[in-house]
GROMACS .gro file of C-alpha atoms in nm:
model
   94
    1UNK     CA    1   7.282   7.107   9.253
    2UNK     CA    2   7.526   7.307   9.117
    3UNK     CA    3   7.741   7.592   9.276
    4UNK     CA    4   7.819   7.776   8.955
    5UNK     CA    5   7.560   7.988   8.808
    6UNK     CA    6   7.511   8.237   8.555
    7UNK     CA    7   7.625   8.585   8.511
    8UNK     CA    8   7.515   8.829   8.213
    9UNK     CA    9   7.747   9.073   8.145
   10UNK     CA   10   7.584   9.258   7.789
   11UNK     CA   11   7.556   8.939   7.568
   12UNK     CA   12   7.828   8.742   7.737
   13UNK     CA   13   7.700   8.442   7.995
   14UNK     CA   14   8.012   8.369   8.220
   15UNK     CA   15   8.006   8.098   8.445
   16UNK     CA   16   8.045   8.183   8.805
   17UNK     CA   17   8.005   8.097   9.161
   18UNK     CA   18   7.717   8.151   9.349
   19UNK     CA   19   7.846   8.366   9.609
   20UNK     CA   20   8.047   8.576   9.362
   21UNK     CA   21   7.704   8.669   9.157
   22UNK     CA   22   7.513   8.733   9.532
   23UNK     CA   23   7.815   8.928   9.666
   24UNK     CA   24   7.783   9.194   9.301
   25UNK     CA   25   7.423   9.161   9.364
   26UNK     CA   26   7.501   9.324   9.716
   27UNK     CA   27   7.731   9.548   9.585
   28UNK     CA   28   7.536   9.699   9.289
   29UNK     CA   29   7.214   9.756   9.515
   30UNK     CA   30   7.430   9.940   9.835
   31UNK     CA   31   7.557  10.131   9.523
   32UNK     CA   32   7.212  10.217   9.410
   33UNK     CA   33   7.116  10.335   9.729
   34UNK     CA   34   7.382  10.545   9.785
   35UNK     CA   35   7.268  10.723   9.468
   36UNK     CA   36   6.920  10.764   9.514
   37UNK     CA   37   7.041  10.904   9.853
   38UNK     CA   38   7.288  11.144   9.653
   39UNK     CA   39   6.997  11.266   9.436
   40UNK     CA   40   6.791  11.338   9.691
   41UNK     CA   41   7.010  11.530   9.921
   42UNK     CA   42   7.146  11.735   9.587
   43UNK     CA   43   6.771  11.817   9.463
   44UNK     CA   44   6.682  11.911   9.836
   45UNK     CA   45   7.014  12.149   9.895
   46UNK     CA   46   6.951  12.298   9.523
   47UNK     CA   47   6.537  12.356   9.552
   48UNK     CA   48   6.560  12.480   9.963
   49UNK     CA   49   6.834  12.707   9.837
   50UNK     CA   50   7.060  12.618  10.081
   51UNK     CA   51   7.370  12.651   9.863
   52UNK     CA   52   7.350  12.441   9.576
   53UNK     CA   53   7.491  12.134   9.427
   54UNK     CA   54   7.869  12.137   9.578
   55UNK     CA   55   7.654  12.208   9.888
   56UNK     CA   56   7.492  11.941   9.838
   57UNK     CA   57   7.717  11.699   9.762
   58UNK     CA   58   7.928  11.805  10.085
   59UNK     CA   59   7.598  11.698  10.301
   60UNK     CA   60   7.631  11.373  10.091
   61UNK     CA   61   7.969  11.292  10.146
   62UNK     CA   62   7.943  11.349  10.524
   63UNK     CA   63   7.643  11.110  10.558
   64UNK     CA   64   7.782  10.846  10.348
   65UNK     CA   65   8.082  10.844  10.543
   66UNK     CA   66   7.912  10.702  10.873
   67UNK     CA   67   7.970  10.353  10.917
   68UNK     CA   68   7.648  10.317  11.085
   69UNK     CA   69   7.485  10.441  10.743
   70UNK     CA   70   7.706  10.192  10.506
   71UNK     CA   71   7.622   9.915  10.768
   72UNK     CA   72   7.276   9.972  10.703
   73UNK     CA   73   7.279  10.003  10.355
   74UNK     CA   74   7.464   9.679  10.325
   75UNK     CA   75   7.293   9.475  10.601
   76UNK     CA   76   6.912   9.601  10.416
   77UNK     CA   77   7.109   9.497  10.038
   78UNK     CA   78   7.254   9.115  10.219
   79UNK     CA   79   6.904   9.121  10.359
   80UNK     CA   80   6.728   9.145  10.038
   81UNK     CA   81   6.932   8.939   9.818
   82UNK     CA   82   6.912   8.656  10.090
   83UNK     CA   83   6.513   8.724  10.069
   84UNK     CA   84   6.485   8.714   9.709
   85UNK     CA   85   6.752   8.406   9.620
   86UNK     CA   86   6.502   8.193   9.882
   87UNK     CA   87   6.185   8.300   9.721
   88UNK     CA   88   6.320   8.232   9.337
   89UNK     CA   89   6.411   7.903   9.531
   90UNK     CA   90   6.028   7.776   9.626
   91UNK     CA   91   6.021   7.963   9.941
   92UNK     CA   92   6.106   7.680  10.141
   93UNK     CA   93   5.836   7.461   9.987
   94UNK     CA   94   5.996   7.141   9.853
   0.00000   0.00000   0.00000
């Protein structure tokens, strides 16, 4: 088995290690969360008029911050990754 795999970047295919393409997988999901969280917090500051978007954003910045948040975003994003590299393996049935 092979410990290169491949990465799609537009048309390109590069070759890359495994952990390299799980570790961006990690990274662009904790990123993802951190804007859905973003949108949500901007939509809820703007539509309970409690100041508006640079309101908003403020209350963003000041969760995002907290390590205990950014552990659990990345922890849930190693978490699923992990989950979904073993299931597109068999799911442990060889």
């Amino acid at each position: 088995m092979s410990d290169r795999t491949q990465l799609a970047i537009g048309r390109n295919m590069l070759s890359v290690p495994r952990v390299t393409k799980r570790a961006l997988e990690v990274l662009i999901a904790t990123g993802m969360t951190g804007m859905v969280s973003l949108l949500i917090l901007l939509l809820n500051n703007v539509l309970t008029g409690r100041g508006g978007w640079l309101n908003g954003f403020d209350v963003w910045m000041s969760f995002i911050r907290r390590p205990d948040i950014l552990g659990t975003m990345v922890l849930t994003a190693i978490c699923t990754v992990a989950f979904l590299q073993w299931q597109r393996d068999g799911g442990g049935k060889r």
